Amino acid sequence: MTDEPTRRRGGGRAGRQAERSAAGAVSHPYLTRSIPPYEVLGDDGLSTIEQNADTILEEVGVEIVDFPEAVEIYESAGAKVDGTRVRFPKGMCRELAASAPSRFTQHARNPDRSVEIGDPHMVLAPAYGSPFVRDLEQGRRYATIDDFRNFAKLTYLAPQLHHAGGTLCEPVDLPVNKRHFDMVYSHVKYSDKPFMGSVTAPERAQDTVDMARIVFGDDFLAENTVLMSLCNANSPLSWDRAMLGSAKVYAENNQATILTPFILAGAMAPVTVAGTAAQTLAEALAGIAFTQIVRPGAPVVLGSFASSMSMQSGAPTFGTPEPALVLWVMAALARRLGVPFRSGGNLTASKVPDAQAAYESAATFFPTMTAGVNFVLHTAGWLEGGLVMGYEKFVLDADMAGMATALVGGVDLSENGQAMESLLTTGPGQHYLGTAHTLANFETAFWRPQTPDSNSYEQWESEGSKEAVARAHERWRQMLSDYQPPPLDDEIDTRLRSWIEQRKDSFPDSDVS
Amino acid sequence: MTDEPTRRRGGGRAGRQAERSAAGAVSHPYLTRSIPPYEVLGDDGLSTIEQNADTILEEVGVEIVDFPEAVEIYESAGAKVDGTRVRFPKGMCRELAASAPSRFTQHARNPDRSVEIGDPHMVLAPAYGSPFVRDLEQGRRYATIDDFRNFAKLTYLAPQLHHAGGTLCEPVDLPVNKRHFDMVYSHVKYSDKPFMGSVTAPERAQDTVDMARIVFGDDFLAENTVLMSLCNANSPLSWDRAMLGSAKVYAENNQATILTPFILAGAMAPVTVAGTAAQTLAEALAGIAFTQIVRPGAPVVLGSFASSMSMQSGAPTFGTPEPALVLWVMAALARRLGVPFRSGGNLTASKVPDAQAAYESAATFFPTMTAGVNFVLHTAGWLEGGLVMGYEKFVLDADMAGMATALVGGVDLSENGQAMESLLTTGPGQHYLGTAHTLANFETAFWRPQTPDSNSYEQWESEGSKEAVARAHERWRQMLSDYQPPPLDDEIDTRLRSWIEQRKDSFPDSDVS
C-alpha cells in the first residue's frame, strides 16, 4: 500500500469542496467488516478442495487460446508445456501467488474515495456487462452510451456504491473496437470513484492505462494502483489472449486484475459444490500465477462467479443455495491463499424487478456479506442473468445494499451498545421512545433505507398504493435530474479528450470484435 | 424423546397410503443442518449479554400482570416477590432452565410428519396471527374462517413447510371466545402436520389439550408432546395471565411452549443489538423458568422476535440488519442455554408481494438459515408487518424457503461430491452437460423452485410477461383446486365435532376478548 496522497487528482481543494456539496461528504469510502467470515467448511474440507485443484492443474492443466506468448511465460516459470496446454507441478501456482499482496489500495481521482481491496474491507460496485437496459417507462432495449453515462452518474450519486465499476452496460451504439474510450472517459468525467478498465483486447487495456496516466499523472501511476479490471476464464480450464493479454498489460503497469472463473455449474463445471470450487480455484490459480510471473507483487484478486442451471431447460438460475455454498467456500480458499476475493452481488434471472428478482438477489447478497467478499461486482442493476441493466433494479439494489454497513459492522458491545443504564432504569411496561439513551442514539440507531415503504396501509394507499418499482422509478429520475458532476481539472479534461480523438482517428471503426 | 409410534393416529395404514398419493410422499418431515451455525460474537461477548440479562432479572425483574398464581409459583422456587414484581437471584432462571430438554419430538397425527424440535434440526411453519388477508384478485380484506381453512390446506400441500402453524389468520367472522375451536379443528381436519394451540386464555389452552386428547388418545398425549404453542412476553419485562396461564396448562400436560419476547427495538427495548438481546434473554429466561417450575422437563423453546423501527415515523421496519444481528446472537445464547430456538421467517413491512417484500423477507430468512433456527414461524405469507396474510406471498415464500434444504445441507465432500473423475476426464473447453457424473446427478443436482421464471426473455414474453405475483396467484388457485384432505378416522372426526359443539353451547359468544 502507498500512503494516501494529499493532493486531489484532477480536482483541487476548491473542487473537492464543490463536490462535497454536490454529492455529500464521503462518509464510507469502503466498508470494514467486524463480523467474522462465515465458514461452512473446516480446514480438512478446504484442504481437500485445494488438493483437488492442484491435481487438476497438474494432470489436466489449462489451455491457452491464441496467445503463445503466455505459454512461454508459463514455461519460463517452470510449467510443463505441451502445445497450447500448460500443466503445473503441484504447489507451483500457490507458490507464485504468494508474491501477490493480501491487500492494496485502488486510488480514486478523488483521494477521499480511494478504496482498500482486501480483508477486512468490502467494496461494492454496480453490475457489469449488460447489452440491454430496462426501465419502467421504456421497457427493455439495447443499451447506448447515454445509458452508460446515466449509470455512471447514478453510481456516483449512490453512497452505498464505493466503486464506479466498469462496463456498466454495453454502449452498442458505438463501434465495438472504440467503445472503451467512451466508457473510460465517462467514468473519469461523471464520477470520481475508482473504476475498471477494458479487457476486450490487450491494446484496449493499454489505452486504459494511457488514459489513466493523463488523469493521475505518469509518476503517480508508476507507483500506485488506479485501475482494477476484470479478466474472466473460459471455463472449463481455458484462458484466452483477450483476457490474459489484458492481464499482462495491467500487471506490467502494477495495475490490478480480478481473475475470475465464470461458471455455470452443470455446463462448464460439475454439478456439485465441491467440484465447482476445485475447478474455480484451479482456474483462478493459473490466472493469478500468470500475473505474478509477469510482475511479482502485482495486485490481483481471486474472483468467483458461480451459478447453477435449470436441469430441465439448461437456463442459468440465480439466488439458489448451491452457488451460495460455492461463494462461502471460495471466500475461505482466497483467505487461505492470502489474496483479496471478488464474488457475489444481487443476481437474478428475472426479467423485471419483481419479487423473484429481489428474493434471488438477496439470496446472493447475504452470502456475499457474511462471506466477507472484498470486492463485490454486480451489487446494483443486474436483471435477466446479466443481459439487462435495470434502472429501477439499480436503485432498489443499491438502497438495500446499504444494509451491509450495519451488518458487517457487527454487534456494538461498548457501554452505549450494552445500554444497561437504560435497561435498569426503564421499568416493565414502559416504552423506550423518550429515554436518554434512545435520544442520544436517535440519528444512528438503525439503518435507514430510502425505497421501502414501512408506513401504515392507509398512508401508503393515500400516497397512491405505489409498489417498490414505482418508487424506484421516481428515485432514479430525481437523482439524474439533481446530478451535478464532480469537478474535473479543465486541462486534464481537454488533454484526455484530445488524446481520445487522436486515438480514435488512428484506426478504422469495427464491430467485429 | 419418545420412540416413533408405528400406528398412524387418526388415519390407519390405508389412510396413509391414500394421503401419500394425494400430497406426495413425505421426503423431509424436517431439515437437518450440516452447516455450522454462524457465530457473530465470541464467548466473551455472549457471556457479557448473559450477565446483563442476569442483572436485569435480579435488579428489575419481571412484572406479572393479573396472575397472582404465577407470582406464587415463582416465589415457591426462590424468586423475590414485591407485589406483582418478581426478581430473580443471579443464575436462578438459568438453573431452572437446565431441566428443559435440548430437543424433543412434536408428534403429528401422521407419524411420518412428526418433527424434531432442537439442534441440528430446522422446522418451518407458516405465518401467524394476521387479522387481514390479501390476494391479487380481491385485494386486502378481513380474514375469515374460510381463509383460515384455505391456508391450512395450502400449508398441508406445501412440502417446504413441516409444521401446520397456529393462527394462520384471525377468523374475525367467528366470536373471539370460540375461534380457537374452529382453528384447532381445521388443523386436524385439513392437515396431518403438527400444529399449535390457543394461547389467548388458559381455558382455551385447556380446550386445545382436550381436543388433542380426542385426536391422539389420552394415553398417547400423557406421554408425548403433540402441541407446541406460542406465548409472547409483553415487552419490556412483563408477562400476563393469558400467556403464562396458557403456558402453565401446556407445561402441566407436558406440551411445548415457545416463550417469545416480541420486541420492537427502540420502543419496547433499547435501540441497540446488545441491549435488545440482553432484554430478550431476560424475558425468555423468566418464561422458561416458569414452565420448568410448573413441570421440570416440560418441552420449551426460547423464542426471539425482534424488529427495528423507523426513527422518523415510529413504524416497525423489517429485513433490516440490526434484527439479523439480534437473531444470530440469540441463536447462540439459546445454544449455550441448551434449549431449542425459535426466530426468523420471511418478514416485511410491504403492503404487497413486490420487490420490497422479497428483499426484506430474504433479509430475515438468510440469517434464519445460517443461525440454525430450530423452529421458524412466519416462514410463509407474512405481509404488512404481520397485519396481512397474503396468498401470493405465501406461495412465493414457501417456494423460496425450499432452498433451506440444500443450504443447510452444506457441502457434499463424498467422492461423488468432489467429482474428481469427471474433472480429470472432461477437457478444457468441453462441456459437462452429458458427462456420466452430470447424468448420474441429474435429478438431485440443484434445488428446483417452482415460482421463479429463469427462461429467456423471448419465452417469458410469449407466455404473457408474467411477474412473480401473477405466477404465484395461479399456483395457489391450482393448489386449492387440487387439494385432497388427508384421511381422518370418521369416529375421531365425529367425536371431535360433537365435543366442540357441546363446548360451544356451554357458554355464550363474546367478542370482548
Coordinates of C-alpha atoms in Angstrom, one line a residue, chain B residues 137-432:
Chain B
E137 CA -57.9 -10.5 -7.2
Q138 CA -59.8 -9.4 -4.1
G139 CA -57.1 -7.2 -2.5
R140 CA -56.9 -6.7 1.2
R141 CA -59.8 -7.7 3.5
Y142 CA -60.6 -9.1 6.9
A143 CA -59.7 -12.7 7.3
T144 CA -62.5 -15.3 7.8
I145 CA -62.6 -19.0 8.8
D146 CA -62.7 -19.8 5.0
D147 CA -59.4 -18.1 4.6
F148 CA -58.1 -20.0 7.6
R149 CA -59.1 -23.3 6.0
N150 CA -57.5 -22.2 2.8
F151 CA -54.2 -21.6 4.5
A152 CA -54.5 -24.8 6.4
K153 CA -54.9 -26.6 3.1
L154 CA -52.1 -24.7 1.4
T155 CA -49.7 -25.4 4.3
Y156 CA -50.6 -29.0 4.1
L157 CA -49.8 -29.1 0.4
A158 CA -46.5 -27.1 0.7
P159 CA -43.6 -29.6 1.0
Q160 CA -41.3 -26.8 2.3
L161 CA -43.5 -26.3 5.4
H162 CA -43.0 -29.0 8.0
H163 CA -45.5 -27.6 10.5
A164 CA -49.1 -26.5 10.2
G165 CA -48.6 -23.5 12.4
G166 CA -51.3 -22.0 14.6
T167 CA -53.3 -18.8 14.0
L168 CA -52.8 -18.8 10.2
C169 CA -55.0 -15.8 10.1
E170 CA -57.7 -14.5 12.6
P171 CA -61.1 -15.8 11.6
V172 CA -62.8 -12.5 12.5
D173 CA -66.2 -13.8 11.4
L174 CA -66.2 -16.0 14.4
P175 CA -66.8 -15.0 18.1
V176 CA -63.5 -14.1 19.7
N177 CA -64.0 -16.5 22.6
K178 CA -64.8 -19.5 20.3
R179 CA -62.5 -19.1 17.3
H180 CA -59.9 -21.5 18.8
F181 CA -62.3 -24.4 18.4
D182 CA -62.6 -23.9 14.7
M183 CA -58.9 -23.2 14.2
V184 CA -57.7 -26.3 16.0
Y185 CA -60.4 -28.4 14.3
S186 CA -59.2 -27.0 10.9
H187 CA -55.6 -28.1 11.6
V188 CA -56.8 -31.6 12.4
K189 CA -59.3 -31.8 9.6
Y190 CA -57.4 -30.3 6.7
S191 CA -53.8 -31.3 7.5
D192 CA -51.9 -34.0 9.2
K193 CA -48.8 -31.9 10.1
P194 CA -48.1 -30.9 13.8
F195 CA -49.8 -27.8 14.9
M196 CA -50.1 -25.1 17.6
G197 CA -52.7 -24.4 20.2
S198 CA -54.6 -21.5 21.6
V199 CA -52.9 -19.1 24.0
T200 CA -55.4 -16.3 24.3
A201 CA -56.7 -17.7 27.7
P202 CA -55.8 -20.6 29.9
E203 CA -59.2 -22.1 29.3
R204 CA -58.6 -22.1 25.6
A205 CA -55.3 -23.8 26.1
Q206 CA -57.1 -26.4 28.1
D207 CA -59.7 -26.8 25.2
T208 CA -56.8 -27.4 22.9
V209 CA -55.3 -30.1 25.1
D210 CA -58.7 -31.7 25.4
M211 CA -59.2 -31.7 21.6
A212 CA -55.7 -33.2 21.2
R213 CA -56.7 -35.9 23.6
I214 CA -59.6 -36.9 21.3
V215 CA -57.3 -36.9 18.2
F216 CA -54.2 -38.6 19.7
G217 CA -55.7 -40.6 22.6
D218 CA -55.4 -39.9 26.4
D219 CA -52.5 -42.4 26.8
F220 CA -50.5 -41.1 23.9
L221 CA -50.9 -37.5 25.0
A222 CA -49.9 -38.3 28.6
E223 CA -46.5 -39.5 27.4
N224 CA -45.9 -37.4 24.3
T225 CA -45.8 -33.8 23.1
V226 CA -48.3 -33.2 20.3
L227 CA -48.8 -29.4 20.8
M228 CA -46.4 -26.5 20.6
S229 CA -47.9 -23.1 21.3
L230 CA -46.7 -19.5 21.3
C231 CA -46.5 -17.4 24.5
N232 CA -45.3 -13.9 23.9
A233 CA -44.0 -11.6 26.6
N234 CA -45.3 -8.0 26.9
S235 CA -42.0 -6.3 26.5
P236 CA -40.4 -4.8 28.3
L237 CA -40.2 -7.3 31.1
S238 CA -43.9 -8.2 31.6
W239 CA -45.8 -11.4 31.4
D240 CA -49.6 -11.6 31.6
R241 CA -52.2 -14.2 32.6
A242 CA -53.3 -15.2 29.1
M243 CA -49.8 -16.1 28.1
L244 CA -48.3 -17.5 31.3
G245 CA -51.7 -19.1 32.2
S246 CA -51.7 -20.9 28.8
A247 CA -48.0 -21.9 29.3
K248 CA -49.0 -23.4 32.7
V249 CA -51.7 -25.5 31.1
Y250 CA -49.4 -26.8 28.4
A251 CA -46.5 -27.4 30.7
E252 CA -48.7 -29.3 33.1
N253 CA -49.7 -31.6 30.2
N254 CA -46.1 -31.9 29.0
Q255 CA -46.9 -29.9 25.9
A256 CA -44.5 -27.5 24.4
T257 CA -44.5 -23.7 24.6
I258 CA -42.4 -21.1 22.8
L259 CA -41.6 -18.3 25.2
T260 CA -41.1 -15.3 22.9
P261 CA -40.2 -11.7 23.7
F262 CA -41.8 -9.8 20.8
I263 CA -39.7 -6.7 20.6
L264 CA -39.9 -3.5 18.5
A265 CA -36.4 -2.2 19.4
G266 CA -36.5 1.5 20.2
A267 CA -40.0 1.3 21.6
M268 CA -40.0 -1.8 23.7
A269 CA -36.3 -2.2 24.2
P270 CA -33.2 0.0 23.7
V271 CA -32.2 0.8 20.1
T272 CA -29.0 -1.4 20.3
V273 CA -28.4 -5.0 19.3
A274 CA -26.7 -5.9 22.6
G275 CA -29.4 -4.2 24.7
T276 CA -32.2 -5.9 22.8
A277 CA -30.5 -9.3 23.1
A278 CA -30.0 -8.9 26.9
Q279 CA -33.6 -7.9 27.4
T280 CA -34.9 -10.7 25.1
L281 CA -32.8 -13.3 27.1
A282 CA -34.0 -11.9 30.4
E283 CA -37.7 -12.1 29.4
A284 CA -37.4 -15.5 27.8
L285 CA -35.5 -16.9 30.8
A286 CA -38.3 -15.7 33.2
G287 CA -40.8 -17.5 31.0
I288 CA -38.8 -20.7 30.5
A289 CA -38.1 -20.8 34.3
F290 CA -41.8 -20.6 34.9
T291 CA -42.6 -23.7 32.8
Q292 CA -39.8 -25.6 34.5
I293 CA -41.1 -24.8 38.0
V294 CA -44.6 -25.9 36.8
R295 CA -43.2 -29.1 35.4
P296 CA -39.5 -29.8 35.3
G297 CA -38.6 -31.2 31.9
A298 CA -41.6 -29.8 30.1
P299 CA -40.6 -29.1 26.5
V300 CA -39.9 -25.4 25.9
V301 CA -38.4 -23.2 23.2
L302 CA -36.6 -19.9 23.6
G303 CA -38.2 -17.5 21.1
S304 CA -36.9 -14.2 19.8
F305 CA -38.8 -11.8 17.6
A306 CA -37.0 -8.5 17.2
S307 CA -37.7 -5.8 14.7
S308 CA -36.3 -2.3 14.3
M309 CA -38.3 0.8 13.9
S310 CA -38.2 3.9 11.7
M311 CA -36.9 6.6 13.9
Q312 CA -38.7 9.2 11.7
S313 CA -42.2 7.7 11.8
G314 CA -42.1 5.1 14.6
A315 CA -43.3 2.4 12.1
P316 CA -41.9 -1.1 12.6
T317 CA -39.3 -2.0 9.9
F318 CA -38.3 -5.5 8.7
G319 CA -35.5 -7.0 6.8
T320 CA -33.0 -4.7 8.4
P321 CA -29.5 -5.6 9.6
E322 CA -29.9 -4.9 13.3
P323 CA -32.6 -7.6 13.9
A324 CA -30.5 -10.0 11.8
L325 CA -27.6 -9.5 14.3
V326 CA -30.0 -10.0 17.2
L327 CA -31.2 -13.2 15.6
W328 CA -27.6 -14.6 15.3
V329 CA -26.8 -13.6 18.8
M330 CA -30.0 -15.1 20.3
A331 CA -29.5 -18.4 18.5
A332 CA -26.0 -18.6 20.1
L333 CA -27.5 -17.7 23.5
A334 CA -30.1 -20.5 23.1
R335 CA -27.4 -23.0 22.2
R336 CA -25.5 -22.0 25.3
L337 CA -28.6 -22.4 27.4
G338 CA -29.3 -25.8 25.9
V339 CA -32.9 -25.2 24.7
P340 CA -34.3 -25.1 21.1
F341 CA -34.6 -21.7 19.5
R342 CA -37.4 -20.1 17.5
S343 CA -37.0 -17.0 15.4
G344 CA -36.9 -15.7 11.9
G345 CA -39.2 -16.1 8.9
N346 CA -40.0 -14.1 5.8
L347 CA -40.9 -10.7 7.4
T348 CA -41.7 -7.5 5.6
A349 CA -43.5 -4.1 6.1
S350 CA -44.6 -4.1 2.4
K351 CA -48.3 -4.0 1.7
V352 CA -47.9 -6.1 -1.4
P353 CA -45.7 -9.0 -2.5
D354 CA -43.4 -6.8 -4.5
A355 CA -39.6 -6.3 -4.6
Q356 CA -39.6 -4.7 -1.2
A357 CA -41.4 -7.6 0.3
A358 CA -39.0 -10.1 -1.2
Y359 CA -35.8 -8.2 -0.3
E360 CA -37.0 -7.7 3.3
S361 CA -38.2 -11.3 3.6
A362 CA -34.9 -12.8 2.4
A363 CA -33.0 -10.4 4.7
T364 CA -34.6 -12.2 7.6
F365 CA -34.7 -15.7 6.1
F366 CA -30.9 -15.9 5.4
P367 CA -30.0 -15.1 9.0
T368 CA -32.7 -17.7 9.9
M369 CA -31.0 -20.4 7.9
T370 CA -27.4 -19.6 8.9
A371 CA -28.2 -19.2 12.6
G372 CA -29.6 -22.7 12.7
V373 CA -33.0 -21.6 14.0
N374 CA -34.8 -24.7 15.2
F375 CA -38.4 -23.6 14.7
V376 CA -39.2 -20.9 12.2
L377 CA -42.6 -19.3 12.5
H378 CA -43.7 -16.8 9.8
T379 CA -41.9 -18.7 7.0
A380 CA -44.7 -18.0 4.5
G381 CA -47.4 -15.4 3.9
W382 CA -46.4 -12.5 6.1
L383 CA -47.1 -9.0 4.7
E384 CA -47.5 -5.5 6.2
G385 CA -45.7 -6.1 9.5
G386 CA -47.9 -9.2 10.2
L387 CA -51.2 -7.5 9.7
V388 CA -51.9 -9.3 6.5
M389 CA -51.6 -13.0 5.4
G390 CA -51.0 -12.9 1.7
Y391 CA -52.0 -15.7 -0.6
E392 CA -49.4 -14.9 -3.3
K393 CA -46.8 -14.1 -0.6
F394 CA -47.4 -17.4 1.0
V395 CA -46.7 -19.3 -2.3
L396 CA -43.6 -17.2 -3.1
D397 CA -42.2 -17.5 0.5
A398 CA -42.8 -21.2 0.8
D399 CA -41.2 -21.9 -2.6
M400 CA -38.1 -19.9 -1.8
A401 CA -37.9 -21.4 1.7
G402 CA -37.3 -24.7 -0.1
M403 CA -33.7 -23.6 -0.6
A404 CA -33.1 -24.3 3.1
T405 CA -32.8 -28.0 2.5
A406 CA -29.8 -27.6 0.2
L407 CA -28.4 -24.7 2.0
V408 CA -28.3 -26.2 5.5
G409 CA -27.3 -29.5 3.9
G410 CA -23.9 -28.0 3.3
V411 CA -21.1 -29.1 1.0
D412 CA -21.0 -32.8 0.0
L413 CA -17.4 -33.9 0.2
S414 CA -18.1 -37.5 -0.8
E415 CA -16.3 -38.9 -3.9
N416 CA -19.4 -38.0 -5.9
G417 CA -19.4 -34.6 -4.4
Q418 CA -15.8 -34.0 -5.3
A419 CA -16.4 -35.1 -8.8
M420 CA -12.7 -35.5 -9.5
E421 CA -13.1 -38.3 -12.1
S422 CA -15.4 -36.0 -14.1
L423 CA -13.0 -33.1 -13.6
L424 CA -10.0 -35.1 -14.8
T425 CA -11.6 -36.6 -17.8
T426 CA -13.5 -33.6 -19.2
G427 CA -11.0 -31.5 -21.1
P428 CA -10.6 -27.7 -21.2
G429 CA -13.3 -26.1 -23.3
Q430 CA -15.6 -29.1 -23.1
H431 CA -19.0 -29.0 -21.5
Y432 CA -20.3 -31.1 -18.6

